[in-house]
Amino acid sequence: QVQLVESGGGLVQTGGSLKLSCAASGRTFRSYAMAWFRQAPGKEREFVAAISSSGDRLYYVDSMKGRFTISRDNAKNTVYLQMNSLKSEDTAVYYCNADGRIIGGTYYPTAGNWGQGTQVTVSS
């Protein structure tokens, strides 16, 4: 029953940058591991990045490594995704998930703890 609101998406050219935000409503945000996923038309939702509750452990898919950075501000109840060197294949709706489990470097999302998503479109 965590309320999540993603923002910051938009239209950018290849090579451009965007910073996404996910604002969470709740008193226990500091205890939540958080993650970003994305879903392109006709494709399954896929993992992008995750961050532990304390922010000391970060996880990325290889295709995002070196381009995307996940961070959090627990005082603001917000998790961020800084996206640089964007490619056309990054075009998708980006969602955040709260309070998943990180086991062996894999983030297992909590069902229902998704926002509405924010659209990222990368043009050539």
mmCIF file of C-alpha atoms in Angstrom, residues 8-124:
data_model
loop_
_atom_site.group_PDB
_atom_site.id
_atom_site.type_symbol
_atom_site.label_atom_id
_atom_site.label_comp_id
_atom_site.label_asym_id
_atom_site.label_seq_id
_atom_site.Cartn_x
_atom_site.Cartn_y
_atom_site.Cartn_z
ATOM 1 C CA GLY A 8 10.949 13.388 -14.900
ATOM 2 C CA GLY A 9 10.381 11.540 -18.147
ATOM 3 C CA GLY A 10 10.210 13.207 -21.514
ATOM 4 C CA LEU A 11 11.516 13.302 -25.051
ATOM 5 C CA VAL A 12 15.272 13.468 -25.567
ATOM 6 C CA GLN A 13 17.684 12.896 -28.414
ATOM 7 C CA THR A 14 20.118 10.023 -28.535
ATOM 8 C CA GLY A 15 23.025 10.808 -26.231
ATOM 9 C CA GLY A 16 20.950 13.049 -24.015
ATOM 10 C CA SER A 17 20.205 12.804 -20.317
ATOM 11 C CA LEU A 18 17.213 12.650 -18.009
ATOM 12 C CA LYS A 19 16.822 12.363 -14.265
ATOM 13 C CA LEU A 20 13.787 10.462 -13.059
ATOM 14 C CA SER A 21 12.296 10.809 -9.604
ATOM 15 C CA CYS A 22 10.103 8.466 -7.613
ATOM 16 C CA ALA A 23 8.407 10.022 -4.620
ATOM 17 C CA ALA A 24 7.088 7.643 -1.993
ATOM 18 C CA SER A 25 4.447 8.329 0.603
ATOM 19 C CA GLY A 26 5.017 6.478 3.816
ATOM 20 C CA ARG A 27 6.701 6.564 7.171
ATOM 21 C CA THR A 28 8.912 3.551 6.523
ATOM 22 C CA PHE A 29 10.669 4.657 3.321
ATOM 23 C CA ARG A 30 14.042 4.460 5.043
ATOM 24 C CA SER A 31 13.602 0.719 5.506
ATOM 25 C CA TYR A 32 12.729 0.062 1.854
ATOM 26 C CA ALA A 33 14.997 -1.260 -0.802
ATOM 27 C CA MET A 34 13.935 0.495 -4.011
ATOM 28 C CA ALA A 35 14.253 -0.261 -7.687
ATOM 29 C CA TRP A 36 13.576 1.007 -11.180
ATOM 30 C CA PHE A 37 12.053 -1.122 -13.915
ATOM 31 C CA ARG A 38 11.028 -0.288 -17.445
ATOM 32 C CA GLN A 39 8.597 -1.634 -19.994
ATOM 33 C CA ALA A 40 8.701 -0.991 -23.714
ATOM 34 C CA PRO A 41 5.697 -1.653 -25.982
ATOM 35 C CA GLY A 42 5.279 -5.362 -26.617
ATOM 36 C CA LYS A 43 7.970 -6.307 -24.121
ATOM 37 C CA GLU A 44 8.038 -7.623 -20.581
ATOM 38 C CA ARG A 45 8.795 -5.312 -17.708
ATOM 39 C CA GLU A 46 12.515 -5.501 -17.043
ATOM 40 C CA PHE A 47 14.783 -4.632 -14.162
ATOM 41 C CA VAL A 48 16.944 -1.528 -14.497
ATOM 42 C CA ALA A 49 18.541 -0.745 -11.149
ATOM 43 C CA ALA A 50 18.092 -1.212 -7.424
ATOM 44 C CA ILE A 51 19.356 0.382 -4.244
ATOM 45 C CA SER A 52 19.428 -0.928 -0.703
ATOM 46 C CA SER A 53 17.588 0.864 2.081
ATOM 47 C CA SER A 54 20.765 2.507 3.344
ATOM 48 C CA GLY A 55 21.997 3.341 -0.142
ATOM 49 C CA ASP A 56 25.265 1.495 0.334
ATOM 50 C CA ARG A 57 24.564 -1.191 -2.251
ATOM 51 C CA LEU A 58 23.676 -0.487 -5.869
ATOM 52 C CA TYR A 59 22.685 -2.965 -8.557
ATOM 53 C CA TYR A 60 22.504 -2.487 -12.320
ATOM 54 C CA VAL A 61 21.916 -4.460 -15.459
ATOM 55 C CA ASP A 62 25.034 -4.581 -17.640
ATOM 56 C CA SER A 63 23.404 -2.581 -20.421
ATOM 57 C CA MET A 64 22.850 0.316 -18.017
ATOM 58 C CA LYS A 65 26.172 0.073 -16.221
ATOM 59 C CA GLY A 66 28.183 3.254 -16.658
ATOM 60 C CA ARG A 67 25.204 5.174 -18.041
ATOM 61 C CA PHE A 68 22.562 4.996 -15.314
ATOM 62 C CA THR A 69 22.935 5.854 -11.644
ATOM 63 C CA ILE A 70 20.405 5.108 -8.933
ATOM 64 C CA SER A 71 20.407 7.145 -5.744
ATOM 65 C CA ARG A 72 18.093 8.040 -2.897
ATOM 66 C CA ASP A 73 17.345 10.833 -0.486
ATOM 67 C CA ASN A 74 15.672 9.319 2.533
ATOM 68 C CA ALA A 75 14.892 12.743 3.967
ATOM 69 C CA LYS A 76 12.805 13.428 0.846
ATOM 70 C CA ASN A 77 11.336 9.920 0.529
ATOM 71 C CA THR A 78 12.618 9.923 -3.031
ATOM 72 C CA VAL A 79 14.661 7.632 -5.238
ATOM 73 C CA TYR A 80 16.298 8.892 -8.430
ATOM 74 C CA LEU A 81 17.539 7.462 -11.680
ATOM 75 C CA GLN A 82 20.086 9.576 -13.524
ATOM 76 C CA MET A 83 20.209 8.443 -17.139
ATOM 77 C CA ASN A 84 23.033 9.546 -19.418
ATOM 78 C CA SER A 85 24.069 8.650 -22.956
ATOM 79 C CA LEU A 86 20.530 7.611 -23.745
ATOM 80 C CA LYS A 87 19.871 5.277 -26.646
ATOM 81 C CA SER A 88 16.752 4.554 -28.651
ATOM 82 C CA GLU A 89 16.446 1.179 -26.943
ATOM 83 C CA ASP A 90 16.017 3.001 -23.626
ATOM 84 C CA THR A 91 12.593 4.172 -24.788
ATOM 85 C CA ALA A 92 10.048 2.776 -22.329
ATOM 86 C CA VAL A 93 7.767 3.577 -19.455
ATOM 87 C CA TYR A 94 9.865 3.640 -16.306
ATOM 88 C CA TYR A 95 8.403 2.431 -13.020
ATOM 89 C CA CYS A 96 9.698 2.321 -9.486
ATOM 90 C CA ASN A 97 9.043 -0.436 -6.982
ATOM 91 C CA ALA A 98 9.262 -0.238 -3.224
ATOM 92 C CA ASP A 99 10.202 -2.696 -0.522
ATOM 93 C CA GLY A 100 11.460 -5.536 -2.665
ATOM 94 C CA ARG A 101 13.969 -8.095 -1.496
ATOM 95 C CA ILE A 102 17.578 -8.053 -2.635
ATOM 96 C CA ILE A 103 18.961 -11.564 -2.542
ATOM 97 C CA GLY A 104 22.216 -12.577 -4.178
ATOM 98 C CA GLY A 105 22.300 -9.382 -6.226
ATOM 99 C CA THR A 106 18.759 -9.849 -7.530
ATOM 100 C CA TYR A 107 15.877 -7.542 -6.659
ATOM 101 C CA TYR A 108 12.563 -9.301 -6.179
ATOM 102 C CA PRO A 109 9.798 -6.687 -6.499
ATOM 103 C CA THR A 110 6.863 -6.431 -4.162
ATOM 104 C CA ALA A 111 3.594 -6.890 -6.000
ATOM 105 C CA GLY A 112 1.358 -3.843 -5.886
ATOM 106 C CA ASN A 113 4.112 -1.406 -4.931
ATOM 107 C CA TRP A 114 4.309 0.282 -8.327
ATOM 108 C CA GLY A 115 3.658 3.817 -9.462
ATOM 109 C CA GLN A 116 1.938 4.905 -12.667
ATOM 110 C CA GLY A 117 5.231 5.206 -14.497
ATOM 111 C CA THR A 118 6.851 7.985 -16.485
ATOM 112 C CA GLN A 119 7.430 7.854 -20.235
ATOM 113 C CA VAL A 120 10.946 8.167 -21.602
ATOM 114 C CA THR A 121 11.266 8.550 -25.353
ATOM 115 C CA VAL A 122 14.674 8.707 -27.004
ATOM 116 C CA SER A 123 14.684 9.902 -30.593
ATOM 117 C CA SER A 124 17.419 9.428 -33.159
#
